[in-house]
Short mmCIF file of C-alpha atoms in Angstrom, two decimals:
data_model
loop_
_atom_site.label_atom_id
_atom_site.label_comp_id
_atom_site.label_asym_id
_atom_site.label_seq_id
_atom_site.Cartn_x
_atom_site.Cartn_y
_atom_site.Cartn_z
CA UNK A 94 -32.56 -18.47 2.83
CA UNK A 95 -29.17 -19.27 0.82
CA UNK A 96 -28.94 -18.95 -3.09
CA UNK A 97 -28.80 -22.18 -4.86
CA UNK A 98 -27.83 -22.90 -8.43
CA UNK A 99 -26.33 -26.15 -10.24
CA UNK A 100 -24.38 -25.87 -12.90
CA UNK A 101 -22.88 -29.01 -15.06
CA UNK A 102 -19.59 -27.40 -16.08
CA UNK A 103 -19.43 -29.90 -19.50
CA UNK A 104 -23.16 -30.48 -19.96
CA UNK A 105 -24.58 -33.35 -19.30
CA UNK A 106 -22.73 -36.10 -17.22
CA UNK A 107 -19.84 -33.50 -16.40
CA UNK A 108 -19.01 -32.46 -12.65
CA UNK A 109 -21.19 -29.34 -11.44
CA UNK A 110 -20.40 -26.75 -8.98
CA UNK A 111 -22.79 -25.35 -6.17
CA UNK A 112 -21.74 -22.48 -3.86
CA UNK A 113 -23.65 -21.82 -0.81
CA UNK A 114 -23.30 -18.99 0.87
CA UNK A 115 -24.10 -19.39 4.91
CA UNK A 116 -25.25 -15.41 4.76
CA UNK A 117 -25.24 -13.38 1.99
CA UNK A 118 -24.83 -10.37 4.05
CA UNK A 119 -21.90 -8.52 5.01
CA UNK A 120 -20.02 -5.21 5.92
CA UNK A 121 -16.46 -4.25 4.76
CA UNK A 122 -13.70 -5.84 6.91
CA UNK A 123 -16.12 -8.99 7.46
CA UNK A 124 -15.74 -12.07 5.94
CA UNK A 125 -18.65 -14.02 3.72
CA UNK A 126 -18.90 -17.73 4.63
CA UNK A 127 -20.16 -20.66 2.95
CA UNK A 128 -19.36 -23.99 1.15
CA UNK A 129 -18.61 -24.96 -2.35
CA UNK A 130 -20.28 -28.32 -3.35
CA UNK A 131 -19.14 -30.28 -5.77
CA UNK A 132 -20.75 -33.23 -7.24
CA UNK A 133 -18.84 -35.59 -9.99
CA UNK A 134 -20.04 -36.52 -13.46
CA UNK A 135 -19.73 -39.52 -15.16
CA UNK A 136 -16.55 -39.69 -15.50
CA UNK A 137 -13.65 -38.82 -13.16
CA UNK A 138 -12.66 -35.30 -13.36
CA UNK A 139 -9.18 -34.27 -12.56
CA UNK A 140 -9.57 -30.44 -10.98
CA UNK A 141 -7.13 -27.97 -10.75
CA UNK A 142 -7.94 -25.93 -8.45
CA UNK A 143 -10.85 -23.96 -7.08
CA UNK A 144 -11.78 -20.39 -6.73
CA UNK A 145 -13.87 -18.10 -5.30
CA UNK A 146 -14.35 -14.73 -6.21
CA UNK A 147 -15.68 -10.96 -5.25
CA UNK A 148 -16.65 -9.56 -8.74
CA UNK A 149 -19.12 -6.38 -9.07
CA UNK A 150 -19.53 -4.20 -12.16
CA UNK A 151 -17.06 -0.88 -12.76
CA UNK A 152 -18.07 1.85 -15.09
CA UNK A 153 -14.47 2.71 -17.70
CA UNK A 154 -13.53 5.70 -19.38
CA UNK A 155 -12.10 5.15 -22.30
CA UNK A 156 -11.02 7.31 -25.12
CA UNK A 157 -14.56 9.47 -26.07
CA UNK A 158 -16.50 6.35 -24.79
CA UNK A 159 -17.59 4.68 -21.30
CA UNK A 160 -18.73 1.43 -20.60
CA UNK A 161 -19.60 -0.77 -17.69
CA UNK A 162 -17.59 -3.99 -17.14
CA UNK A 163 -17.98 -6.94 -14.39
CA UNK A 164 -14.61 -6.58 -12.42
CA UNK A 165 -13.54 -9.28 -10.11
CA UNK A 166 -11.94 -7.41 -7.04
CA UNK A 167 -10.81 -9.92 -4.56
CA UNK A 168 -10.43 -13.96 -5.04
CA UNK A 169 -8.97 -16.80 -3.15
CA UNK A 170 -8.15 -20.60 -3.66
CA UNK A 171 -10.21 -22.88 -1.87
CA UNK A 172 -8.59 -25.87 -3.26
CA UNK A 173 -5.65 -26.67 -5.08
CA UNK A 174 -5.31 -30.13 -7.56
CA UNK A 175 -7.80 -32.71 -6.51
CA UNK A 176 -9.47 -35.67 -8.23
CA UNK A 177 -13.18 -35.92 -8.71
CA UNK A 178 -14.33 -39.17 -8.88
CA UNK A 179 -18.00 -40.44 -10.89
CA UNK A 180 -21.09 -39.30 -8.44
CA UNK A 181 -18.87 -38.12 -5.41
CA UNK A 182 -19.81 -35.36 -3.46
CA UNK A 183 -17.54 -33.06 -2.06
CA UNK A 184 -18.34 -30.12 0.69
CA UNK A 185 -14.80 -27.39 0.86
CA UNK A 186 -15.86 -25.00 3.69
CA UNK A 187 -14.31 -21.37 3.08
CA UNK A 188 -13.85 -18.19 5.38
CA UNK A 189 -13.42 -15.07 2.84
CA UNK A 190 -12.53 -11.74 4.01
CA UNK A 191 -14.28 -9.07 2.85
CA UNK A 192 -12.00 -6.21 1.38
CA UNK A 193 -12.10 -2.59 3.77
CA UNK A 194 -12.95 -0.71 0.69
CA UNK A 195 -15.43 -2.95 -0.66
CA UNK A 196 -18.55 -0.89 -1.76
CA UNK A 197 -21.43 -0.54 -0.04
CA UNK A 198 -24.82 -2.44 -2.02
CA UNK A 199 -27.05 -1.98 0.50
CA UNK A 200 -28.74 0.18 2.88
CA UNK A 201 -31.48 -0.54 5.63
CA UNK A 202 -32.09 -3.92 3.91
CA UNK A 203 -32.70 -1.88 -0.08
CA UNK A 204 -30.24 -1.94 -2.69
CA UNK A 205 -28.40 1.41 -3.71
CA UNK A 206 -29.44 1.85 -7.25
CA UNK A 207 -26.62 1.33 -10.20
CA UNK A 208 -24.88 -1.02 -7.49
CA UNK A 209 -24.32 -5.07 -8.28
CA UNK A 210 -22.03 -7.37 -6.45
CA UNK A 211 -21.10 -11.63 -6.46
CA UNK A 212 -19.69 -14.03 -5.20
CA UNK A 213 -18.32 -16.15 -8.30
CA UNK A 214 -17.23 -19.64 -7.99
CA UNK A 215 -14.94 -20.94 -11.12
CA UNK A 216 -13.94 -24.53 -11.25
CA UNK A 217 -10.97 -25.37 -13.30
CA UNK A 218 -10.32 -28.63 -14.76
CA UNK A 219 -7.98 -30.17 -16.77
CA UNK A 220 -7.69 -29.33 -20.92
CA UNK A 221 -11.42 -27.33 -20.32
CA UNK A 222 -12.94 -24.69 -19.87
CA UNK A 223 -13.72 -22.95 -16.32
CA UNK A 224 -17.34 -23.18 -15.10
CA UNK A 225 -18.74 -20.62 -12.49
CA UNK A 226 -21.56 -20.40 -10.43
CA UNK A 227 -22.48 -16.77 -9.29
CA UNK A 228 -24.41 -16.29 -5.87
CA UNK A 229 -25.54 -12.68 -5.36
CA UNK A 230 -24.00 -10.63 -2.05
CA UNK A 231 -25.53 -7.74 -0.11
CA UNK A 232 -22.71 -5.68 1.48
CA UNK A 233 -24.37 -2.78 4.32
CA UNK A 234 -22.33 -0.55 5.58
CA UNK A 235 -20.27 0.05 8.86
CA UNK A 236 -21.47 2.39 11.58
CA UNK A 237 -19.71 5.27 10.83
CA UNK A 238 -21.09 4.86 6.59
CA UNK A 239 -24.46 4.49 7.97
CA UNK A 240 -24.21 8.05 10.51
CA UNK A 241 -22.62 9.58 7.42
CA UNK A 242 -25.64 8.81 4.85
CA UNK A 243 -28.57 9.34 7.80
CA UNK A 244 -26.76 12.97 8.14
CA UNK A 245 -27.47 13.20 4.63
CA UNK A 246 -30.87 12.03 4.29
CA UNK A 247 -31.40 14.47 7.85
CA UNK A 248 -30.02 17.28 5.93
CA UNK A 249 -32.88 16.62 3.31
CA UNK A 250 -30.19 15.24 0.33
CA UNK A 251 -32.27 12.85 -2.05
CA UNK A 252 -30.10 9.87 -3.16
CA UNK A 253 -30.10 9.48 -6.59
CA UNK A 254 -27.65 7.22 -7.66
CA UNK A 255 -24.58 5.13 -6.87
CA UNK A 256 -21.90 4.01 -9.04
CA UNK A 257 -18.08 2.29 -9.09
CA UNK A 258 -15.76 4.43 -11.08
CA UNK A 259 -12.46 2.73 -12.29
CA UNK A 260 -9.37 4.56 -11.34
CA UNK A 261 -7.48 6.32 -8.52
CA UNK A 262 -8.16 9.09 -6.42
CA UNK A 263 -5.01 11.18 -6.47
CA UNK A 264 -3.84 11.45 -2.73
CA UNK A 265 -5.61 8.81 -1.44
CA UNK A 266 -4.42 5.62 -0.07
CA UNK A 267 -6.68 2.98 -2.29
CA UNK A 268 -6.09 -0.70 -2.52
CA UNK A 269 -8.58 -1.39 -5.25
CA UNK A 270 -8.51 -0.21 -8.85
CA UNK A 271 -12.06 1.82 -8.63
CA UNK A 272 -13.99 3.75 -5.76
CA UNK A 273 -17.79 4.48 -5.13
CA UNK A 274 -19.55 7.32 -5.88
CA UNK A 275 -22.75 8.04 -4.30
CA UNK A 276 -24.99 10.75 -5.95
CA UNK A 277 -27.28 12.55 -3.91
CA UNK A 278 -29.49 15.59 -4.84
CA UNK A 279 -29.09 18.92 -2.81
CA UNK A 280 -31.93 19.99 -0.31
CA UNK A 281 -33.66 22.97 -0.82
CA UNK A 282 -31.57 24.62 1.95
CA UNK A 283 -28.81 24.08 -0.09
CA UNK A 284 -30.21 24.69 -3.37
CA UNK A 285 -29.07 27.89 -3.59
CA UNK A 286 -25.20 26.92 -3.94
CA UNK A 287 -25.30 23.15 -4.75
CA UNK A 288 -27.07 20.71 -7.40
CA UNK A 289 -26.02 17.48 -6.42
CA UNK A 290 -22.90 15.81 -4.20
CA UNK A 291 -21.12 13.15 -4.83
CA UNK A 292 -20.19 11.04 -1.69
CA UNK A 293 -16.72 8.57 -1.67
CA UNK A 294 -16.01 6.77 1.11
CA UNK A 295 -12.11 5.00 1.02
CA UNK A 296 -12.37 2.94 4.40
CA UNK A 297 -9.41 1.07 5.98
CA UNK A 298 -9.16 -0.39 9.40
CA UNK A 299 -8.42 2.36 11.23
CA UNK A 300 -11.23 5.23 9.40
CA UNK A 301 -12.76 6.45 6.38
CA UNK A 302 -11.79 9.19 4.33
CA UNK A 303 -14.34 10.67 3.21
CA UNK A 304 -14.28 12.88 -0.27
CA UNK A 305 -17.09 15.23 -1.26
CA UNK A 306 -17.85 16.37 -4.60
CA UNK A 307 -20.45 19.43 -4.44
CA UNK A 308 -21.43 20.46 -8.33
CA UNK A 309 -21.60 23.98 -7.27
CA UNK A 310 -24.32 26.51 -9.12
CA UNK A 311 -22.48 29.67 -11.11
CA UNK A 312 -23.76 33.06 -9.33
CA UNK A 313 -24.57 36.43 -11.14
CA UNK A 314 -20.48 36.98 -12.43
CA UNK A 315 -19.54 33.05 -12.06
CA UNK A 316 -19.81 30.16 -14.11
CA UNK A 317 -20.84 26.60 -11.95
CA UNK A 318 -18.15 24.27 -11.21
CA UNK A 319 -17.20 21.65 -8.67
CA UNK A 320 -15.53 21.97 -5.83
CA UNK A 321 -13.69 19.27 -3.00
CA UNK A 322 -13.80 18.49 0.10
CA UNK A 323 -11.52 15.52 1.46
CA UNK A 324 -11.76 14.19 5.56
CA UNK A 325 -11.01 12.07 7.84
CA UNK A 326 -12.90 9.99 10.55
CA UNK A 327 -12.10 7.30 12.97
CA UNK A 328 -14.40 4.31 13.34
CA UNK A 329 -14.31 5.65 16.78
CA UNK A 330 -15.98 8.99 16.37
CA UNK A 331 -19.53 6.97 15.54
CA UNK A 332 -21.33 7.89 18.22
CA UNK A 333 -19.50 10.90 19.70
CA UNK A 334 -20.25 13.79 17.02
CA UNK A 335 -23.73 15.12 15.93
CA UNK A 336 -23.32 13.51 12.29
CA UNK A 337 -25.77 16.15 10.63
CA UNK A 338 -23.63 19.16 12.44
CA UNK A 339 -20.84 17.50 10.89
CA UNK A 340 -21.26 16.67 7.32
CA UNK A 341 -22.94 20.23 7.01
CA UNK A 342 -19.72 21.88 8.05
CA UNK A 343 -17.79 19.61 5.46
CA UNK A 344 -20.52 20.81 3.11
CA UNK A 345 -19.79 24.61 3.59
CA UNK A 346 -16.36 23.76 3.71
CA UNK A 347 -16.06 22.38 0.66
CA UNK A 348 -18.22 25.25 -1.40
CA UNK A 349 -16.68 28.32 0.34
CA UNK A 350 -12.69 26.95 0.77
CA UNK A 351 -12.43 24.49 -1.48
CA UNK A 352 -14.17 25.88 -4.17
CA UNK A 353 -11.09 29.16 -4.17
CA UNK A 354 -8.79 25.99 -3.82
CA UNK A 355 -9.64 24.00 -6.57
CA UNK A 356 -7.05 24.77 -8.81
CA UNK A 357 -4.23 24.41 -6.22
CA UNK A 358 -5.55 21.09 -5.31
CA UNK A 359 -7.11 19.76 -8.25
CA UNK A 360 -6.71 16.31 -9.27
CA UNK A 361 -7.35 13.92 -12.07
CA UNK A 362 -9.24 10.64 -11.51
CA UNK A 363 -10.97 8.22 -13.54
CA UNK A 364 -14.04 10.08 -14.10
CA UNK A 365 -12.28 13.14 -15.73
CA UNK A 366 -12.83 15.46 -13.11
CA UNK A 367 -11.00 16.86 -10.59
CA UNK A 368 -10.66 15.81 -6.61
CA UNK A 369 -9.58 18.05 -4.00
CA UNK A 370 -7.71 17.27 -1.03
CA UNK A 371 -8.70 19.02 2.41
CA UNK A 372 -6.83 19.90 5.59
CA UNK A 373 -9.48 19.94 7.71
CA UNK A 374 -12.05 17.15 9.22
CA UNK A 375 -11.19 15.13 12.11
CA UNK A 376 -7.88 13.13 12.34
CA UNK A 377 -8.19 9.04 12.22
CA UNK A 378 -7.51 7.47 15.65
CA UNK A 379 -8.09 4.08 17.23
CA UNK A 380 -8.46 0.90 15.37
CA UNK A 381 -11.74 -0.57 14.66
CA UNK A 382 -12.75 -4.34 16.33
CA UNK A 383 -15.73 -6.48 15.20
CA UNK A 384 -18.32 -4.61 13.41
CA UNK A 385 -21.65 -4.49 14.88
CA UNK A 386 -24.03 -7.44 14.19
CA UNK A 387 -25.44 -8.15 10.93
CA UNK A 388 -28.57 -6.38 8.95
CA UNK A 389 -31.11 -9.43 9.96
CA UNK A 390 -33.75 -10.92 8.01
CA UNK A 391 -33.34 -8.35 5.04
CA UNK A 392 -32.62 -11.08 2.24
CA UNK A 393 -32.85 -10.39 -1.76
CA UNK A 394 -35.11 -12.65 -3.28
CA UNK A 395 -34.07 -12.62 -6.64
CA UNK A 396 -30.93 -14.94 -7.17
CA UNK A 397 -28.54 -14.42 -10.72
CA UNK A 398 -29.71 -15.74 -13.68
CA UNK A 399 -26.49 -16.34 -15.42
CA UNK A 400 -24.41 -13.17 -15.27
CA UNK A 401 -25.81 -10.06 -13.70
CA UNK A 402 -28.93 -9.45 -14.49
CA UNK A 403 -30.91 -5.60 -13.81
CA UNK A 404 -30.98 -6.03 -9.97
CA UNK A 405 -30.13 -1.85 -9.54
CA UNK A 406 -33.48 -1.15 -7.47
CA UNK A 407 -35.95 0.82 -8.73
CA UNK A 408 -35.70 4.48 -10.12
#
């Protein structure tokens, strides 16, 4: 299945653009491939150039207020100057790398709540405007992501939510202006210290750092707080650690160490709390080749209308 959608970039008898995407699916450090289409109008149409575009939407703090903006992330020029003539069609085949730190949309084949991402096509032309055409992208995680969330979901966390948060984490070596945030409620065997965690991964070819953000419950002489937990795994270590024994020694890592630590460690970020930074965790080795094979068959049906529509999931 591919997502389809003309659009007449001047109305009637202008040149449209049509993107198609060969697979919508993807991981971080892939690539997304596909062909723009372009057909000409009535007239000839001189074009500047071409574009393609990752664009998602980024929830901003700004002063007393926060909003959600689309973001575009990661673009590249498909074409430079080229003329269009009346009725010709025109097939530009492109290859486009998908960022490290891209977010993850999807996982086993259903959308993460809160999460939206495109690929957006903008066709520039002469003394006019730019017309896009906006094909909707699925991006599932890596290996190591996916042993990281099933330890989660084994330790009996509850996702709740997943957002993009605009900013920097202090410490952390990030090449795009936001990072993820995925919101899980705490077990009942956790209940006891923890509400909820917050989940970052901040992938690169060689790992994943992975930060933890435990909202920690106030005991009989303490008020709550958060605490922070920051580590790091090789793309390696997939399948040589017990994941759940793993993430549940971050977990008590991060309440008991890095709760005493906080204000040694603390850091802003975009979000107006603090992140920690941890010492322990396992070191980043070995560098990562081809991804495993795709997510098959698990397409979205519902293409864009427009901009982004509501396509978070359900509640």
């Amino acid at each position: 299945m591919v997502f389809k959608k003309m659009l007449s970039a001047f109305g009637v008898g202008g040149p449209s653009v049509d993107t198609v995407l060969t697979n919508p699916n993807t991981r971080p450090g892939l690539t997304l491939d596909g062909q723009v289409n372009l057909v000409g109008g009535d007239a000839e149409a001189a074009i500047e150039q071409v574009v393609i575009g990752l664009v998602t939407r980024v929830e901003v703090e700004g002063h007393d207020t926060e909003y959600a903006g689309t973001m575009e992330f990661h673009r590249m020029v498909v074409s430079g100057p080229l003329q269009l003539a009346p009725k010709q069609q025109l097939s530009i085949p492109f290859e486009l790398p998908v960022p490290w730190e891209t977010p993850i949309t999807d996982v086993y084949g259903q959308r993460l709540h809160g999460m939206t991402m495109g690929l957006r096509t903008e066709l520039a032309i002469a003394r006019a405007v730019d017309k896009s055409d906006l094909d909707q992208v699925a991006v599932h995680p890596l290996p190591v992501h996916e042993r990281i969330l099933e330890a989660f979901q084994r330790l009996g966390f509850r996702f709740k939510h997943a957002d993009l948060e605009r900013g920097h984490i202090r410490g952390v070596q990030q090449t795009l202006p936001f990072y993820q945030e995925i919101e899980f409620f705490a077990s009942p065997q956790y209940a006891s210290t923890i509400r909820e965690v917050e989940l970052t991964f901040v992938t690169s070819q060689r790992g994943v750092e992975v930060i933890l953000e435990c909202d920690k419950r106030g005991g009989f002489l303490s008020a709550g707080h958060d605490a922070f937990g920051r580590f790091q795994v090789s793309h390696t270590d997939v399948d040589r650690v017990d994941w759940a024994q793993v993430v549940d020694g971050w977990l008590r890592e991060t309440t008991t160490r890095y709760g005493s630590l906080r204000s040694q460690y603390g850091a802003s970020h975009g979000h107006g709390h603090s992140r920690g930074h941890g010492m322990g965790g396992m070191v980043a080795g070995a560098a990562l080749g081809v991804a495993g094979g795709m997510v098959a068959g698990e397409m979205i049906e519902d293409a864009f209308e427009g901009d982004f529509g509501d396509f978070g999931g359900e509640e």
